[in-house]
Amino acid sequence: LRTAKSYLYILTSVIYYVQVITIKILLLLTYFLNKHKQYLINRLYSLISKMLNLLTYSKAIGLNTSNIGQT
């Protein structure tokens, strides 16, 4: 049976890699939240608002162009 000293390098490397992975995840989360605040919080320019506006405009254009030939 080995002593704890012989496994210390394995434990330190596991702790190091867990910290690195945690930092990377937190940085990605922080980056995402900053971009979310920057672009999506203002309701006038939110992604859903833009999609709904495009849908409304496309329906209006479709209705107007289809009625032009029938009048």
N, CA, C and O atoms as a printed pandas DataFrame, in Angstrom:
     atom_number atom_name residue_name chain_id  residue_number  x_coord  y_coord  z_coord
0              1         N          LEU        A               1    0.844   -1.184    0.000
1              2        CA          LEU        A               1    0.000    0.000    0.000
2              3         C          LEU        A               1    0.886    1.243    0.000
3              4         O          LEU        A               1    1.865    1.320    0.743
4              5         N          ARG        A               2    0.537    2.204   -0.833
5              6        CA          ARG        A               2    1.323    3.436   -0.920
6              7         C          ARG        A               2    0.818    4.449    0.091
7              8         O          ARG        A               2   -0.319    4.383    0.558
8              9         N          THR        A               3    1.683    5.374    0.409
9             10        CA          THR        A               3    1.300    6.438    1.342
10            11         C          THR        A               3    0.603    7.557    0.572
11            12         O          THR        A               3    0.571    7.563   -0.659
12            13         N          ALA        A               4    0.061    8.480    1.308
13            14        CA          ALA        A               4   -0.662    9.599    0.693
14            15         C          ALA        A               4    0.267   10.498   -0.106
15            16         O          ALA        A               4   -0.172   11.146   -1.056
16            17         N          LYS        A               5    1.549   10.549    0.263
17            18        CA          LYS        A               5    2.501   11.391   -0.463
18            19         C          LYS        A               5    2.625   10.972   -1.921
19            20         O          LYS        A               5    2.833   11.817   -2.791
20            21         N          SER        A               6    2.504    9.712   -2.192
21            22        CA          SER        A               6    2.675    9.248   -3.570
22            23         C          SER        A               6    1.481    9.599   -4.450
23            24         O          SER        A               6    1.600    9.573   -5.675
24            25         N          TYR        A               7    0.353    9.920   -3.868
25            26        CA          TYR        A               7   -0.838   10.306   -4.639
26            27         C          TYR        A               7   -1.084   11.809   -4.639
27            28         O          TYR        A               7   -2.054   12.284   -5.229
28            29         N          LEU        A               8   -0.217   12.546   -3.986
29            30        CA          LEU        A               8   -0.418   13.982   -3.856
30            31         C          LEU        A               8   -0.377   14.680   -5.217
31            32         O          LEU        A               8   -1.167   15.594   -5.451
32            33         N          TYR        A               9    0.510   14.281   -6.107
33            34        CA          TYR        A               9    0.593   14.923   -7.422
34            35         C          TYR        A               9   -0.670   14.673   -8.245
35            36         O          TYR        A               9   -1.076   15.533   -9.026
36            37         N          ILE        A              10   -1.288   13.523   -8.083
37            38        CA          ILE        A              10   -2.536   13.238   -8.796
38            39         C          ILE        A              10   -3.656   14.125   -8.258
39            40         O          ILE        A              10   -4.444   14.682   -9.022
40            41         N          LEU        A              11   -3.712   14.246   -6.953
41            42        CA          LEU        A              11   -4.739   15.087   -6.335
42            43         C          LEU        A              11   -4.569   16.545   -6.732
43            44         O          LEU        A              11   -5.554   17.222   -7.027
44            45         N          THR        A              12   -3.331   17.043   -6.745
45            46        CA          THR        A              12   -3.124   18.442   -7.131
46            47         C          THR        A              12   -3.473   18.672   -8.599
47            48         O          THR        A              12   -4.013   19.722   -8.947
48            49         N          SER        A              13   -3.172   17.713   -9.454
49            50        CA          SER        A              13   -3.528   17.895  -10.864
50            51         C          SER        A              13   -5.036   17.852  -11.067
51            52         O          SER        A              13   -5.564   18.595  -11.894
52            53         N          VAL        A              14   -5.738   17.002  -10.334
53            54        CA          VAL        A              14   -7.199   16.961  -10.428
54            55         C          VAL        A              14   -7.796   18.277   -9.956
55            56         O          VAL        A              14   -8.699   18.817  -10.596
56            57         N          ILE        A              15   -7.299   18.795   -8.842
57            58        CA          ILE        A              15   -7.797   20.079   -8.329
58            59         C          ILE        A              15   -7.511   21.193   -9.331
59            60         O          ILE        A              15   -8.363   22.049   -9.569
60            61         N          TYR        A              16   -6.326   21.185   -9.912
61            62        CA          TYR        A              16   -5.968   22.203  -10.899
62            63         C          TYR        A              16   -6.906   22.155  -12.105
63            64         O          TYR        A              16   -7.411   23.191  -12.537
64            65         N          TYR        A              17   -7.136   20.987  -12.638
65            66        CA          TYR        A              17   -7.998   20.878  -13.821
66            67         C          TYR        A              17   -9.452   21.218  -13.511
67            68         O          TYR        A              17  -10.147   21.784  -14.354
68            69         N          VAL        A              18   -9.909   20.885  -12.333
69            70        CA          VAL        A              18  -11.270   21.274  -11.948
70            71         C          VAL        A              18  -11.372   22.789  -11.868
71            72         O          VAL        A              18  -12.372   23.367  -12.293
72            73         N          GLN        A              19  -10.347   23.435  -11.328
73            74        CA          GLN        A              19  -10.367   24.897  -11.256
74            75         C          GLN        A              19  -10.319   25.522  -12.646
75            76         O          GLN        A              19  -11.017   26.502  -12.903
76            77         N          VAL        A              20   -9.513   24.975  -13.536
77            78        CA          VAL        A              20   -9.421   25.507  -14.898
78            79         C          VAL        A              20  -10.751   25.359  -15.623
79            80         O          VAL        A              20  -11.207   26.292  -16.283
80            81         N          ILE        A              21  -11.365   24.208  -15.506
81            82        CA          ILE        A              21  -12.660   23.984  -16.160
82            83         C          ILE        A              21  -13.724   24.903  -15.569
83            84         O          ILE        A              21  -14.551   25.443  -16.304
84            85         N          THR        A              22  -13.712   25.086  -14.261
85            86        CA          THR        A              22  -14.670   25.980  -13.613
86            87         C          THR        A              22  -14.487   27.410  -14.086
87            88         O          THR        A              22  -15.468   28.102  -14.361
88            89         N          ILE        A              23  -13.252   27.859  -14.184
89            90        CA          ILE        A              23  -12.988   29.219  -14.651
90            91         C          ILE        A              23  -13.443   29.390  -16.093
91            92         O          ILE        A              23  -14.030   30.415  -16.441
92            93         N          LYS        A              24  -13.179   28.399  -16.933
93            94        CA          LYS        A              24  -13.623   28.499  -18.324
94            95         C          LYS        A              24  -15.141   28.563  -18.418
95            96         O          LYS        A              24  -15.678   29.351  -19.197
96            97         N          ILE        A              25  -15.828   27.758  -17.648
97            98        CA          ILE        A              25  -17.294   27.774  -17.667
98            99         C          ILE        A              25  -17.820   29.111  -17.170
99           100         O          ILE        A              25  -18.752   29.668  -17.749
100          101         N          LEU        A              26  -17.224   29.629  -16.096
101          102        CA          LEU        A              26  -17.680   30.911  -15.561
102          103         C          LEU        A              26  -17.396   32.050  -16.529
103          104         O          LEU        A              26  -18.198   32.976  -16.650
104          105         N          LEU        A              27  -16.258   31.990  -17.222
105          106        CA          LEU        A              27  -15.967   33.030  -18.207
106          107         C          LEU        A              27  -16.949   32.980  -19.367
107          108         O          LEU        A              27  -17.400   34.021  -19.844
108          109         N          LEU        A              28  -17.280   31.786  -19.821
109          110        CA          LEU        A              28  -18.270   31.666  -20.889
110          111         C          LEU        A              28  -19.631   32.164  -20.429
111          112         O          LEU        A              28  -20.335   32.839  -21.180
112          113         N          LEU        A              29  -20.002   31.835  -19.200
113          114        CA          LEU        A              29  -21.278   32.290  -18.661
114          115         C          LEU        A              29  -21.292   33.803  -18.511
115          116         O          LEU        A              29  -22.288   34.451  -18.832
116          117         N          THR        A              30  -20.190   34.372  -18.024
117          118        CA          THR        A              30  -20.103   35.819  -17.872
118          119         C          THR        A              30  -20.169   36.505  -19.228
119          120         O          THR        A              30  -20.848   37.521  -19.376
120          121         N          TYR        A              31  -19.470   35.961  -20.216
121          122        CA          TYR        A              31  -19.510   36.522  -21.566
122          123         C          TYR        A              31  -20.929   36.477  -22.127
123          124         O          TYR        A              31  -21.405   37.451  -22.708
124          125         N          PHE        A              32  -21.595   35.346  -21.949
125          126        CA          PHE        A              32  -22.967   35.207  -22.433
126          127         C          PHE        A              32  -23.893   36.204  -21.746
127          128         O          PHE        A              32  -24.708   36.851  -22.404
128          129         N          LEU        A              33  -23.773   36.331  -20.427
129          130        CA          LEU        A              33  -24.654   37.246  -19.707
130          131         C          LEU        A              33  -24.391   38.697  -20.091
131          132         O          LEU        A              33  -25.325   39.494  -20.171
132          133         N          ASN        A              34  -23.128   39.047  -20.328
133          134        CA          ASN        A              34  -22.829   40.413  -20.768
134          135         C          ASN        A              34  -23.424   40.696  -22.136
135          136         O          ASN        A              34  -23.989   41.768  -22.354
136          137         N          LYS        A              35  -23.306   39.753  -23.059
137          138        CA          LYS        A              35  -23.895   39.945  -24.383
138          139         C          LYS        A              35  -25.419   39.974  -24.300
139          140         O          LYS        A              35  -26.068   40.717  -25.036
140          141         N          HIS        A              36  -25.982   39.177  -23.415
141          142        CA          HIS        A              36  -27.435   39.168  -23.232
142          143         C          HIS        A              36  -27.900   40.523  -22.731
143          144         O          HIS        A              36  -28.896   41.059  -23.218
144          145         N          LYS        A              37  -27.186   41.082  -21.761
145          146        CA          LYS        A              37  -27.545   42.409  -21.261
146          147         C          LYS        A              37  -27.379   43.463  -22.344
147          148         O          LYS        A              37  -28.197   44.375  -22.466
148          149         N          GLN        A              38  -26.320   43.331  -23.125
149          150        CA          GLN        A              38  -26.018   44.341  -24.130
150          151         C          GLN        A              38  -27.042   44.354  -25.258
151          152         O          GLN        A              38  -27.416   45.428  -25.729
152          153         N          TYR        A              39  -27.499   43.198  -25.698
153          154        CA          TYR        A              39  -28.326   43.143  -26.902
154          155         C          TYR        A              39  -29.784   42.762  -26.667
155          156         O          TYR        A              39  -30.644   43.151  -27.458
156          157         N          LEU        A              40  -30.087   42.025  -25.624
157          158        CA          LEU        A              40  -31.420   41.447  -25.533
158          159         C          LEU        A              40  -32.294   42.008  -24.423
159          160         O          LEU        A              40  -33.495   41.739  -24.407
160          161         N          ILE        A              41  -31.746   42.766  -23.510
161          162        CA          ILE        A              41  -32.564   43.241  -22.396
162          163         C          ILE        A              41  -33.497   44.366  -22.840
163          164         O          ILE        A              41  -34.646   44.417  -22.401
164          165         N          ASN        A              42  -33.028   45.261  -23.694
165          166        CA          ASN        A              42  -33.876   46.340  -24.169
166          167         C          ASN        A              42  -34.983   45.739  -25.025
167          168         O          ASN        A              42  -34.711   45.162  -26.078
168          169         N          ARG        A              43  -36.211   45.869  -24.585
169          170        CA          ARG        A              43  -37.311   45.176  -25.252
170          171         C          ARG        A              43  -37.583   45.705  -26.653
171          172         O          ARG        A              43  -38.165   45.001  -27.477
172          173         N          LEU        A              44  -37.173   46.927  -26.930
173          174        CA          LEU        A              44  -37.389   47.457  -28.269
174          175         C          LEU        A              44  -36.514   46.754  -29.297
175          176         O          LEU        A              44  -36.879   46.665  -30.470
176          177         N          TYR        A              45  -35.376   46.259  -28.867
177          178        CA          TYR        A              45  -34.439   45.633  -29.791
178          179         C          TYR        A              45  -34.141   44.194  -29.413
179          180         O          TYR        A              45  -33.049   43.698  -29.692
180          181         N          SER        A              46  -35.072   43.526  -28.796
181          182        CA          SER        A              46  -34.829   42.139  -28.420
182          183         C          SER        A              46  -34.945   41.239  -29.642
183          184         O          SER        A              46  -35.507   41.629  -30.666
184          185         N          LEU        A              47  -34.418   40.063  -29.524
185          186        CA          LEU        A              47  -34.427   39.115  -30.634
186          187         C          LEU        A              47  -35.855   38.705  -30.995
187          188         O          LEU        A              47  -36.201   38.636  -32.175
188          189         N          ILE        A              48  -36.673   38.436  -29.995
189          190        CA          ILE        A              48  -38.064   38.051  -30.256
190          191         C          ILE        A              48  -38.822   39.204  -30.900
191          192         O          ILE        A              48  -39.634   38.990  -31.799
192          193         N          SER        A              49  -38.561   40.423  -30.446
193          194        CA          SER        A              49  -39.220   41.585  -31.027
194          195         C          SER        A              49  -38.867   41.735  -32.501
195          196         O          SER        A              49  -39.737   42.014  -33.326
196          197         N          LYS        A              50  -37.601   41.552  -32.827
197          198        CA          LYS        A              50  -37.188   41.639  -34.232
198          199         C          LYS        A              50  -37.833   40.537  -35.065
199          200         O          LYS        A              50  -38.262   40.788  -36.192
200          201         N          MET        A              51  -37.906   39.332  -34.531
201          202        CA          MET        A              51  -38.520   38.226  -35.264
202          203         C          MET        A              51  -40.001   38.479  -35.494
203          204         O          MET        A              51  -40.516   38.206  -36.578
204          205         N          LEU        A              52  -40.693   39.000  -34.482
205          206        CA          LEU        A              52  -42.115   39.304  -34.640
206          207         C          LEU        A              52  -42.332   40.432  -35.640
207          208         O          LEU        A              52  -43.280   40.395  -36.424
208          209         N          ASN        A              53  -41.458   41.436  -35.615
209          210        CA          ASN        A              53  -41.570   42.517  -36.595
210          211         C          ASN        A              53  -41.378   41.999  -38.009
211          212         O          ASN        A              53  -42.123   42.376  -38.914
212          213         N          LEU        A              54  -40.382   41.134  -38.211
213          214        CA          LEU        A              54  -40.164   40.567  -39.539
214          215         C          LEU        A              54  -41.354   39.734  -39.987
215          216         O          LEU        A              54  -41.747   39.788  -41.152
216          217         N          LEU        A              55  -41.929   38.964  -39.070
217          218        CA          LEU        A              55  -43.100   38.157  -39.408
218          219         C          LEU        A              55  -44.279   39.046  -39.788
219          220         O          LEU        A              55  -44.983   38.771  -40.760
220          221         N          THR        A              56  -44.489   40.104  -39.025
221          222        CA          THR        A              56  -45.585   41.023  -39.310
222          223         C          THR        A              56  -45.383   41.715  -40.652
223          224         O          THR        A              56  -46.311   41.807  -41.456
224          225         N          TYR        A              57  -44.165   42.201  -40.893
225          226        CA          TYR        A              57  -43.890   42.865  -42.166
226          227         C          TYR        A              57  -44.042   41.913  -43.339
227          228         O          TYR        A              57  -44.570   42.294  -44.383
228          229         N          SER        A              58  -43.587   40.683  -43.177
229          230        CA          SER        A              58  -43.701   39.734  -44.289
230          231         C          SER        A              58  -45.159   39.380  -44.559
231          232         O          SER        A              58  -45.551   39.209  -45.713
232          233         N          LYS        A              59  -45.964   39.269  -43.506
233          234        CA          LYS        A              59  -47.393   39.002  -43.716
234          235         C          LYS        A              59  -48.074   40.187  -44.386
235          236         O          LYS        A              59  -48.913   40.008  -45.269
236          237         N          ALA        A              60  -47.713   41.397  -43.966
237          238        CA          ALA        A              60  -48.304   42.588  -44.578
238          239         C          ALA        A              60  -47.913   42.694  -46.041
239          240         O          ALA        A              60  -48.749   43.011  -46.887
240          241         N          ILE        A              61  -46.657   42.433  -46.344
241          242        CA          ILE        A              61  -46.211   42.477  -47.742
242          243         C          ILE        A              61  -46.903   41.391  -48.550
243          244         O          ILE        A              61  -47.326   41.631  -49.681
244          245         N          GLY        A              62  -47.020   40.204  -47.978
245          246        CA          GLY        A              62  -47.692   39.112  -48.679
246          247         C          GLY        A              62  -49.147   39.411  -48.951
247          248         O          GLY        A              62  -49.643   39.112  -50.038
248          249         N          LEU        A              63  -49.840   39.991  -47.999
249          250        CA          LEU        A              63  -51.249   40.333  -48.202
250          251         C          LEU        A              63  -51.408   41.455  -49.220
251          252         O          LEU        A              63  -52.310   41.410  -50.056
252          253         N          ASN        A              64  -50.543   42.455  -49.157
253          254        CA          ASN        A              64  -50.649   43.579  -50.091
254          255         C          ASN        A              64  -50.295   43.180  -51.511
255          256         O          ASN        A              64  -50.944   43.634  -52.453
256          257         N          THR        A              65  -49.295   42.352  -51.687
257          258        CA          THR        A              65  -48.909   41.974  -53.051
258          259         C          THR        A              65  -49.891   40.980  -53.654
259          260         O          THR        A              65  -50.086   40.973  -54.869
260          261         N          SER        A              66  -50.508   40.150  -52.837
261          262        CA          SER        A              66  -51.470   39.202  -53.402
262          263         C          SER        A              66  -52.775   39.896  -53.769
263          264         O          SER        A              66  -53.494   39.416  -54.646
264          265         N          ASN        A              67  -53.095   40.998  -53.129
265          266        CA          ASN        A              67  -54.327   41.723  -53.429
266          267         C          ASN        A              67  -54.170   42.693  -54.591
267          268         O          ASN        A              67  -55.170   43.160  -55.137
268          269         N          ILE        A              68  -52.951   43.003  -54.976
269          270        CA          ILE        A              68  -52.742   43.984  -56.047
270          271         C          ILE        A              68  -53.277   43.458  -57.374
271          272         O          ILE        A              68  -53.926   44.203  -58.108
272          273         N          GLY        A              69  -53.027   42.216  -57.693
273          274        CA          GLY        A              69  -53.470   41.670  -58.970
274          275         C          GLY        A              69  -54.966   41.418  -59.033
275          276         O          GLY        A              69  -55.509   41.289  -60.131
276          277         N          GLN        A              70  -55.645   41.345  -57.918
277          278        CA          GLN        A              70  -57.070   41.015  -57.895
278          279         C          GLN        A              70  -57.963   42.238  -57.968
279          280         O          GLN        A              70  -59.167   42.093  -58.180
280          281         N          THR        A              71  -57.423   43.440  -57.802
281          282        CA          THR        A              71  -58.287   44.628  -57.824
282          283         C          THR        A              71  -58.465   45.197  -59.185
283          284         O          THR        A              71  -59.166   46.196  -59.350
